[in-house]
């Protein structure tokens, strides 16, 4: 797909920002959509071109986003909160639709910018990380009774780790850019964990883990923190809200946040799991989920962390081999660097496996 800038003007004209000649600037650190900040009359907006590489059915995606944000808005209001700040609000296009399709087939949508918030790229303090845990735990609880059957699967097999490994194997076999030779260690690391890829899926198939409505992309930078209170305010990036596993929502947060390095850090000596951050997040997530999780889910939390990290590494490596068509990159080799940090974190989780399981047991004991 062409640069979003090529049709940005068309998109700007399709929505009413309250004044003529609005400007848009690239915004945020998401890997998937093209995000712009728009200065409208008296308020700001987020304008996004939905990734066509990630999302094949953007209309269905928008149906999910509208359904979920409206539902959350009602629940938040019922509990005395402020829906305008605590969830996203979709702004309709001039033609009344929830999105606009440009002359090249790109799909654009607009949200109100949630003012007075900060979006962090790293868990700078344990308190901050705990706050994000409360936000995602609360998200789980708020959506507990959401009619799951009405949700479209926006990315088929999104957290199907077995399928992700199959796709990695296909990319290794095809190796269109002759890159596999430089990733032998990472490939070996991932293929050696083939049986692990089935751990959560087997538990789901056997009825040990339940399917729930989950966020599926619970990175720290997918929650906005209140600038004044430091508390988590608004869970964003709702494109992958689908039926899924609670342990994956837990695990993806751990993958990204329970360490002190960037996702693409090249010095792997800096990439280490911080078990204290893991502990702090687990307690906050479970408390805010308000008993929504079963004992089996709590016991599988370490698997959620390990599998989301392994799976994300598999996805980064697959994208590197396929020519970086899915995750945005700013420099060559970035997806390989990302894959390497994920391998390092998985190895660290394995090294601390008993401690991670002890966290679950302590949480269960505390809840009794
Ligand atoms: P991606 O799928 O590419 O990650 P996101 O929806 O997460 O896209 O948006 C990218 C970034 O834009 C976020 O990490 C956040 O910094 C910012 N952002 C998105 N929506 C809003 C909003 N409504 N208000 C304030 N910031 C936002
Ligand atoms: C993407 O959209 P963003 O940047 O919040 C990706 C996640 C990955 C993450 C890795 C729809 O998240 O699955 O875990 O990058 N989102 C999608 O940083 O594929
Ligand atoms: Mg995001």
CSV table of C-alpha atoms and ligand atoms in Angstrom, one decimal:
chain,number,residue,atom,x,y,z
A,1,UNK,CA,0.0,0.0,0.0
A,2,UNK,CA,1.2,3.5,-0.9
A,3,UNK,CA,2.3,6.0,1.7
A,4,UNK,CA,-0.6,7.3,3.8
A,5,UNK,CA,0.4,10.9,3.0
A,6,UNK,CA,-0.7,10.4,-0.6
A,7,UNK,CA,-4.3,10.3,0.3
A,8,UNK,CA,-4.2,12.2,3.6
A,9,UNK,CA,-5.8,15.3,2.1
A,10,UNK,CA,-8.8,13.2,0.9
A,11,UNK,CA,-9.1,11.8,4.4
A,12,UNK,CA,-8.9,15.2,6.0
A,13,UNK,CA,-11.7,16.5,3.7
A,14,UNK,CA,-13.9,13.5,4.6
A,15,UNK,CA,-14.3,14.5,8.3
A,16,UNK,CA,-15.5,17.6,9.9
A,17,UNK,CA,-12.8,19.0,12.2
A,18,UNK,CA,-14.6,22.2,12.7
A,19,UNK,CA,-12.4,24.4,10.5
A,20,UNK,CA,-11.0,24.6,7.0
A,21,UNK,CA,-7.4,23.8,6.2
A,22,UNK,CA,-6.5,21.5,9.1
A,23,UNK,CA,-3.0,20.1,9.5
A,24,UNK,CA,-2.1,16.6,10.4
A,25,UNK,CA,1.2,15.3,11.8
A,26,UNK,CA,2.4,11.7,12.2
A,27,UNK,CA,1.8,10.6,15.8
A,28,UNK,CA,2.5,7.8,18.3
A,29,UNK,CA,4.7,4.7,18.2
A,30,UNK,CA,2.2,2.0,16.9
A,31,UNK,CA,3.5,-0.6,14.6
A,32,UNK,CA,0.4,-1.2,12.6
A,33,UNK,CA,-1.9,1.7,11.6
A,34,UNK,CA,-0.8,5.1,10.2
A,35,UNK,CA,-1.7,7.5,12.9
A,36,UNK,CA,-2.0,11.3,12.7
A,37,UNK,CA,-2.8,14.0,15.2
A,38,UNK,CA,-5.2,16.6,13.8
A,39,UNK,CA,-5.6,20.1,15.3
A,40,UNK,CA,-9.3,20.9,14.8
A,41,UNK,CA,-11.3,23.9,16.0
A,42,UNK,CA,-11.1,23.9,19.8
A,43,UNK,CA,-10.2,20.2,20.0
A,44,UNK,CA,-7.8,17.6,18.7
A,45,UNK,CA,-8.4,14.4,16.9
A,46,UNK,CA,-6.6,11.1,16.1
A,47,UNK,CA,-6.9,10.3,12.4
A,48,UNK,CA,-5.8,6.8,11.4
A,49,UNK,CA,-5.5,4.8,8.2
A,50,UNK,CA,-6.3,1.3,9.1
A,51,UNK,CA,-3.5,-1.1,8.1
A,52,UNK,CA,-4.5,-3.1,5.1
A,53,UNK,CA,-1.7,-5.6,5.7
A,54,UNK,CA,-3.2,-6.4,9.1
A,55,UNK,CA,-6.9,-6.0,8.6
A,56,UNK,CA,-8.6,-7.5,5.5
A,57,UNK,CA,-12.2,-6.6,6.4
A,58,UNK,CA,-12.0,-3.0,7.8
A,59,UNK,CA,-15.8,-2.6,7.8
A,60,UNK,CA,-16.2,-5.5,10.1
A,61,UNK,CA,-13.4,-4.1,12.2
A,62,UNK,CA,-15.2,-0.8,12.6
A,63,UNK,CA,-18.4,-2.6,13.6
A,64,UNK,CA,-16.4,-4.3,16.4
A,65,UNK,CA,-14.8,-1.0,17.5
A,66,UNK,CA,-18.1,0.9,17.5
A,67,UNK,CA,-19.9,-1.9,19.3
A,68,UNK,CA,-17.2,-2.2,22.0
A,69,UNK,CA,-16.7,1.5,22.6
A,70,UNK,CA,-20.5,2.1,22.8
A,71,UNK,CA,-20.9,-0.8,25.3
A,72,UNK,CA,-17.9,0.4,27.3
A,73,UNK,CA,-19.3,3.9,27.3
A,74,UNK,CA,-22.6,2.7,28.8
A,75,UNK,CA,-20.8,0.5,31.4
A,76,UNK,CA,-18.4,3.3,32.4
A,77,UNK,CA,-21.3,5.8,32.8
A,78,UNK,CA,-23.3,3.3,34.8
A,79,UNK,CA,-20.4,3.0,37.2
A,80,UNK,CA,-20.1,6.8,37.5
A,81,UNK,CA,-17.1,7.2,35.2
A,82,UNK,CA,-16.6,9.6,32.3
A,83,UNK,CA,-17.0,7.8,29.0
A,84,UNK,CA,-15.6,10.7,27.0
A,85,UNK,CA,-12.2,10.1,28.7
A,86,UNK,CA,-12.3,6.5,29.8
A,87,UNK,CA,-13.0,4.9,26.4
A,88,UNK,CA,-12.5,5.9,22.8
A,89,UNK,CA,-15.2,7.8,20.9
A,90,UNK,CA,-15.5,7.2,17.1
A,91,UNK,CA,-16.1,10.4,15.2
A,92,UNK,CA,-18.3,9.9,12.1
A,93,UNK,CA,-17.3,11.0,8.6
A,94,UNK,CA,-19.2,13.8,6.9
A,95,UNK,CA,-21.3,11.2,5.1
A,96,UNK,CA,-22.4,9.7,8.4
A,97,UNK,CA,-20.3,6.6,8.1
A,98,UNK,CA,-17.9,5.3,10.8
A,99,UNK,CA,-15.0,5.4,8.3
A,100,UNK,CA,-14.0,6.8,5.0
A,101,UNK,CA,-12.5,4.9,2.0
A,102,UNK,CA,-10.0,6.9,-0.1
A,103,UNK,CA,-9.4,6.7,-3.9
A,104,UNK,CA,-6.8,4.0,-3.3
A,105,UNK,CA,-9.0,1.8,-1.1
A,106,UNK,CA,-7.4,3.0,2.2
A,107,UNK,CA,-9.8,3.1,5.1
A,108,UNK,CA,-9.6,6.0,7.5
A,109,UNK,CA,-11.3,6.6,10.9
A,110,UNK,CA,-11.2,9.3,13.5
A,111,UNK,CA,-11.3,9.3,17.3
A,112,UNK,CA,-11.4,12.3,19.7
A,113,UNK,CA,-8.0,12.8,21.1
A,114,UNK,CA,-8.2,12.0,24.9
A,115,UNK,CA,-6.7,15.1,26.4
A,116,UNK,CA,-4.6,15.3,29.6
A,117,UNK,CA,-3.1,11.8,29.0
A,118,UNK,CA,0.4,10.4,28.5
A,119,UNK,CA,1.2,7.3,26.5
A,120,UNK,CA,4.4,5.5,27.8
A,121,UNK,CA,6.7,3.3,25.8
A,122,UNK,CA,8.3,1.8,28.9
A,123,UNK,CA,7.2,1.0,32.4
A,124,UNK,CA,9.2,3.8,34.1
A,125,UNK,CA,8.0,2.9,37.6
A,126,UNK,CA,6.3,-0.1,39.1
A,127,UNK,CA,3.3,2.1,40.0
A,128,UNK,CA,2.9,3.0,36.3
A,129,UNK,CA,3.0,-0.7,35.3
A,130,UNK,CA,0.5,-1.6,38.1
A,131,UNK,CA,-1.8,1.1,36.8
A,132,UNK,CA,-1.7,-0.4,33.3
A,133,UNK,CA,-2.4,-3.8,34.9
A,134,UNK,CA,-5.5,-2.3,36.6
A,135,UNK,CA,-6.6,-0.9,33.2
A,136,UNK,CA,-6.5,-4.2,31.4
A,137,UNK,CA,-7.9,-6.1,34.3
A,138,UNK,CA,-10.8,-3.6,34.5
A,139,UNK,CA,-11.2,-3.9,30.7
A,140,UNK,CA,-11.6,-7.7,31.1
A,141,UNK,CA,-14.2,-7.2,33.8
A,142,UNK,CA,-16.2,-4.5,31.9
A,143,UNK,CA,-16.5,-6.7,28.9
A,144,UNK,CA,-17.4,-9.9,30.9
A,145,UNK,CA,-20.9,-9.9,29.6
A,146,UNK,CA,-20.3,-8.5,26.1
A,147,UNK,CA,-22.1,-10.6,23.5
A,148,UNK,CA,-19.0,-12.4,22.1
A,149,UNK,CA,-20.9,-13.9,19.2
A,150,UNK,CA,-21.4,-10.5,17.7
A,151,UNK,CA,-17.7,-9.8,17.4
A,152,UNK,CA,-16.0,-10.4,14.1
A,153,UNK,CA,-12.6,-12.1,14.0
A,154,UNK,CA,-10.6,-9.1,12.6
A,155,UNK,CA,-7.4,-11.1,12.2
A,156,UNK,CA,-8.1,-14.9,11.8
A,157,UNK,CA,-5.9,-17.1,14.0
A,158,UNK,CA,-4.3,-14.0,15.6
A,159,UNK,CA,-3.0,-15.7,18.7
A,160,UNK,CA,-2.9,-19.2,17.3
A,161,UNK,CA,0.7,-19.8,18.2
A,162,UNK,CA,0.8,-23.2,16.5
A,163,UNK,CA,-0.3,-21.5,13.2
A,164,UNK,CA,2.3,-18.7,13.8
A,165,UNK,CA,5.0,-21.3,13.9
A,166,UNK,CA,3.7,-23.0,10.8
A,167,UNK,CA,3.8,-19.7,9.0
A,168,UNK,CA,7.4,-19.1,10.2
A,169,UNK,CA,8.4,-22.5,8.8
A,170,UNK,CA,6.8,-21.5,5.5
A,171,UNK,CA,8.7,-18.2,5.5
A,172,UNK,CA,12.0,-20.1,6.2
A,173,UNK,CA,11.3,-22.5,3.4
A,174,UNK,CA,10.5,-19.7,0.9
A,175,UNK,CA,13.2,-17.3,2.2
A,176,UNK,CA,12.5,-14.8,-0.6
A,177,UNK,CA,15.2,-12.4,0.4
A,178,UNK,CA,17.8,-14.9,1.4
A,179,UNK,CA,17.7,-13.7,5.0
A,180,UNK,CA,17.3,-17.0,6.8
A,181,UNK,CA,21.1,-17.6,6.8
A,182,UNK,CA,21.5,-14.6,9.2
A,183,UNK,CA,18.9,-15.8,11.7
A,184,UNK,CA,19.9,-19.4,12.3
A,185,UNK,CA,20.2,-19.0,16.1
A,186,UNK,CA,16.7,-17.4,16.4
A,187,UNK,CA,15.2,-20.0,14.0
A,188,UNK,CA,16.7,-22.8,16.1
A,189,UNK,CA,15.5,-21.2,19.3
A,190,UNK,CA,11.9,-21.0,18.1
A,191,UNK,CA,11.7,-24.4,16.4
A,192,UNK,CA,13.0,-26.0,19.6
A,193,UNK,CA,9.9,-24.7,21.3
A,194,UNK,CA,7.3,-26.3,19.0
A,195,UNK,CA,5.6,-28.3,21.7
A,196,UNK,CA,5.3,-25.2,23.9
A,197,UNK,CA,3.3,-23.5,21.1
A,198,UNK,CA,0.4,-25.9,22.0
A,199,UNK,CA,0.4,-25.3,25.7
A,200,UNK,CA,-2.5,-22.8,25.9
A,201,UNK,CA,-4.3,-24.0,22.8
A,202,UNK,CA,-4.4,-27.6,24.2
A,203,UNK,CA,-5.8,-26.2,27.5
A,204,UNK,CA,-8.4,-24.3,25.5
A,205,UNK,CA,-9.4,-27.4,23.5
A,206,UNK,CA,-9.6,-29.5,26.7
A,207,UNK,CA,-11.9,-26.9,28.3
A,208,UNK,CA,-9.3,-26.0,31.0
A,209,UNK,CA,-9.1,-22.4,29.8
A,210,UNK,CA,-12.3,-20.5,28.8
A,211,UNK,CA,-12.7,-18.3,25.8
A,212,UNK,CA,-13.5,-14.7,26.8
A,213,UNK,CA,-13.8,-11.3,25.2
A,214,UNK,CA,-10.2,-10.0,25.3
A,215,UNK,CA,-8.2,-7.1,24.0
A,216,UNK,CA,-5.4,-9.2,22.5
A,217,UNK,CA,-2.8,-6.3,22.1
A,218,UNK,CA,-2.2,-5.2,25.7
A,219,UNK,CA,1.1,-3.3,25.3
A,220,UNK,CA,1.7,-0.4,27.7
A,221,UNK,CA,1.4,2.0,24.8
A,222,UNK,CA,-2.2,0.9,24.2
A,223,UNK,CA,-3.3,2.5,27.4
A,224,UNK,CA,-3.5,6.2,28.1
A,225,UNK,CA,-2.5,7.4,31.6
A,226,UNK,CA,-4.0,10.4,33.3
A,227,UNK,CA,-1.4,13.1,33.3
A,228,UNK,CA,-2.5,14.5,36.7
A,229,UNK,CA,-3.2,11.4,38.7
A,230,UNK,CA,-0.8,8.9,37.0
A,231,UNK,CA,-3.7,6.4,37.0
A,232,UNK,CA,-4.5,4.5,33.8
A,233,UNK,CA,-7.5,6.1,32.1
A,234,UNK,CA,-8.3,4.7,28.7
A,235,UNK,CA,-7.6,1.5,27.0
A,236,UNK,CA,-7.0,2.1,23.2
A,237,UNK,CA,-6.2,0.2,20.1
A,238,UNK,CA,-9.4,-1.9,20.1
A,239,UNK,CA,-8.8,-3.4,16.6
A,240,UNK,CA,-8.1,-6.9,17.9
A,241,UNK,CA,-10.9,-7.1,20.6
A,242,UNK,CA,-12.1,-10.6,19.9
A,243,UNK,CA,-12.8,-13.8,21.7
A,244,UNK,CA,-9.5,-15.0,23.2
A,245,UNK,CA,-7.6,-16.0,26.3
A,246,UNK,CA,-7.3,-13.9,29.4
A,247,UNK,CA,-3.7,-15.2,29.9
A,248,UNK,CA,-2.8,-13.7,26.5
A,249,UNK,CA,-3.9,-10.2,27.6
A,250,UNK,CA,-1.8,-10.7,30.8
A,251,UNK,CA,1.1,-12.2,28.8
A,252,UNK,CA,1.4,-9.5,26.2
A,253,UNK,CA,1.6,-6.8,28.8
A,254,UNK,CA,4.4,-8.7,30.5
A,255,UNK,CA,6.2,-9.3,27.2
A,256,UNK,CA,6.4,-5.5,26.5
A,257,UNK,CA,6.5,-4.0,30.0
A,258,UNK,CA,8.2,-6.3,32.5
A,259,UNK,CA,11.7,-5.4,31.4
A,260,UNK,CA,13.8,-2.2,31.1
A,261,UNK,CA,14.6,-2.2,27.5
A,262,UNK,CA,13.1,-1.2,24.2
A,263,UNK,CA,11.4,-3.9,22.1
A,264,UNK,CA,14.2,-3.5,19.4
A,265,UNK,CA,17.1,-3.1,21.8
A,266,UNK,CA,20.3,-4.4,20.1
A,267,UNK,CA,22.3,-4.9,23.3
A,268,UNK,CA,20.8,-8.0,24.6
A,269,UNK,CA,22.6,-7.8,27.9
A,270,UNK,CA,20.1,-5.0,28.7
A,271,UNK,CA,17.1,-7.2,27.9
A,272,UNK,CA,16.0,-9.0,31.1
A,273,UNK,CA,12.7,-10.0,32.6
A,274,UNK,CA,12.1,-8.1,35.8
A,275,UNK,CA,10.2,-10.5,38.1
A,276,UNK,CA,9.2,-7.8,40.5
A,277,UNK,CA,7.5,-6.0,37.7
A,278,UNK,CA,5.8,-9.3,36.7
A,279,UNK,CA,4.6,-9.7,40.3
A,280,UNK,CA,3.3,-6.1,40.5
A,281,UNK,CA,1.4,-6.4,37.2
A,282,UNK,CA,-0.1,-9.8,38.1
A,283,UNK,CA,-1.5,-8.5,41.4
A,284,UNK,CA,-2.9,-5.4,39.8
A,285,UNK,CA,-4.4,-7.2,36.8
A,286,UNK,CA,-6.1,-9.9,38.9
A,287,UNK,CA,-7.4,-7.4,41.5
A,288,UNK,CA,-9.0,-5.2,38.8
A,289,UNK,CA,-10.4,-8.2,37.0
A,290,UNK,CA,-12.3,-8.7,40.2
A,291,UNK,CA,-12.4,-12.4,40.4
A,292,UNK,CA,-13.2,-12.8,36.7
A,293,UNK,CA,-10.5,-15.3,36.2
A,294,UNK,CA,-10.7,-19.0,37.2
A,295,UNK,CA,-8.0,-20.7,39.2
A,296,UNK,CA,-6.8,-22.5,36.1
A,297,UNK,CA,-6.4,-19.1,34.3
A,298,UNK,CA,-4.3,-17.8,37.2
A,299,UNK,CA,-2.1,-20.9,37.2
A,300,UNK,CA,-1.6,-20.5,33.4
A,301,UNK,CA,-0.4,-16.8,33.7
A,302,UNK,CA,3.2,-17.8,33.2
A,303,UNK,CA,2.3,-19.6,30.0
A,304,UNK,CA,0.5,-16.5,28.8
A,305,UNK,CA,3.7,-14.5,29.3
A,306,UNK,CA,6.0,-17.0,27.7
A,307,UNK,CA,3.7,-17.7,24.8
A,308,UNK,CA,2.9,-14.1,23.9
A,309,UNK,CA,6.6,-13.4,23.9
A,310,UNK,CA,7.6,-16.5,21.9
A,311,UNK,CA,4.7,-15.8,19.4
A,312,UNK,CA,5.6,-12.2,19.0
A,313,UNK,CA,9.2,-13.2,18.3
A,314,UNK,CA,8.0,-15.7,15.8
A,315,UNK,CA,5.9,-13.0,14.1
A,316,UNK,CA,8.7,-10.5,14.0
A,317,UNK,CA,11.1,-13.1,12.5
A,318,UNK,CA,8.5,-14.2,10.0
A,319,UNK,CA,8.0,-10.6,8.9
A,320,UNK,CA,11.8,-10.0,8.7
A,321,UNK,CA,12.1,-13.1,6.4
A,322,UNK,CA,9.1,-12.0,4.3
A,323,UNK,CA,10.5,-8.4,3.8
A,324,UNK,CA,8.9,-6.4,6.6
A,325,UNK,CA,5.4,-6.1,5.1
A,326,UNK,CA,3.5,-6.2,8.4
A,327,UNK,CA,5.2,-4.4,11.2
A,328,UNK,CA,6.3,-0.8,10.5
A,329,UNK,CA,10.1,-0.4,10.6
A,330,UNK,CA,12.4,2.7,10.8
A,331,UNK,CA,15.6,0.8,9.9
A,332,UNK,CA,16.7,-2.4,8.1
A,333,UNK,CA,16.9,-5.4,10.4
A,334,UNK,CA,14.6,-3.9,13.0
A,335,UNK,CA,12.2,-6.8,13.0
A,336,UNK,CA,15.2,-9.2,13.5
A,337,UNK,CA,16.3,-7.1,16.4
A,338,UNK,CA,12.8,-7.3,17.8
A,339,UNK,CA,12.8,-11.1,17.4
A,340,UNK,CA,16.1,-11.3,19.2
A,341,UNK,CA,14.8,-9.4,22.3
A,342,UNK,CA,11.8,-11.7,22.4
A,343,UNK,CA,14.0,-14.8,22.4
A,344,UNK,CA,16.1,-13.4,25.2
A,345,UNK,CA,12.9,-12.7,27.3
A,346,UNK,CA,11.6,-16.2,26.7
A,347,UNK,CA,14.9,-17.7,27.9
A,348,UNK,CA,14.7,-15.4,30.9
A,349,UNK,CA,11.1,-16.5,31.7
A,350,UNK,CA,12.2,-20.1,31.4
A,351,UNK,CA,15.1,-19.4,33.9
A,352,UNK,CA,12.6,-17.9,36.3
A,353,UNK,CA,9.8,-20.3,35.7
A,354,UNK,CA,9.4,-21.5,39.3
A,355,UNK,CA,9.3,-17.9,40.5
A,356,UNK,CA,6.6,-17.0,38.0
A,357,UNK,CA,4.5,-20.0,39.1
A,358,UNK,CA,5.0,-19.0,42.7
A,359,UNK,CA,3.5,-15.6,41.8
A,360,UNK,CA,0.3,-17.3,40.6
A,361,UNK,CA,0.1,-19.5,43.8
A,362,UNK,CA,0.6,-16.4,46.0
A,363,UNK,CA,-2.2,-14.6,44.2
A,364,UNK,CA,-4.5,-17.6,44.6
A,365,UNK,CA,-3.6,-17.9,48.2
A,366,UNK,CA,-4.2,-14.1,48.7
A,367,UNK,CA,-7.7,-14.4,47.1
A,368,UNK,CA,-8.8,-17.2,49.4
B,1,LIG,P1,-1.4,1.0,16.3
B,1,LIG,O1,-2.4,-0.1,16.0
B,1,LIG,O2,-0.6,1.3,15.1
B,1,LIG,O3,-0.6,0.7,17.5
B,1,LIG,P2,-2.9,2.8,18.0
B,1,LIG,O4,-4.4,2.9,17.9
B,1,LIG,O5,-2.4,2.1,19.2
B,1,LIG,O6,-2.3,2.3,16.6
B,1,LIG,O7,-2.4,4.3,18.0
B,1,LIG,C1,-1.0,4.7,18.0
B,1,LIG,C2,-0.7,5.7,19.1
B,1,LIG,O8,-1.5,6.9,18.9
B,1,LIG,C3,-1.0,5.2,20.5
B,1,LIG,O9,0.0,4.4,21.1
B,1,LIG,C4,-1.2,6.5,21.2
B,1,LIG,O10,0.0,7.1,21.5
B,1,LIG,C5,-1.9,7.4,20.2
B,1,LIG,N1,-3.4,7.4,20.3
B,1,LIG,C6,-4.2,6.6,19.6
B,1,LIG,N2,-5.5,7.0,19.9
B,1,LIG,C7,-5.5,8.0,20.7
B,1,LIG,C8,-6.5,8.8,21.3
B,1,LIG,N3,-7.8,8.7,21.1
B,1,LIG,N4,-6.1,9.9,22.2
B,1,LIG,C9,-4.7,10.1,22.4
B,1,LIG,N5,-3.8,9.3,21.8
B,1,LIG,C10,-4.1,8.3,21.0
B,2,LIG,C1,1.4,-4.5,17.1
B,2,LIG,O1,-0.6,-2.1,16.9
B,2,LIG,P1,0.4,-2.2,18.0
B,2,LIG,O2,1.7,-1.5,17.6
B,2,LIG,O3,-0.2,-1.7,19.3
B,2,LIG,C2,0.7,-5.8,16.9
B,2,LIG,C3,0.7,-6.7,18.2
B,2,LIG,C4,2.2,-6.9,18.5
B,2,LIG,C5,2.9,-5.6,18.7
B,2,LIG,C6,4.4,-5.8,19.0
B,2,LIG,C7,-2.7,-5.8,15.2
B,2,LIG,O4,0.8,-3.8,18.1
B,2,LIG,O5,0.1,-7.9,18.0
B,2,LIG,O6,2.2,-7.7,19.8
B,2,LIG,O7,2.7,-4.8,17.5
B,2,LIG,N1,-0.7,-5.6,16.5
B,2,LIG,C8,-1.3,-6.2,15.5
B,2,LIG,O8,4.9,-4.6,19.4
B,2,LIG,O9,-0.7,-7.1,14.9
B,3,LIG,MG1,-1.1,0.4,19.4
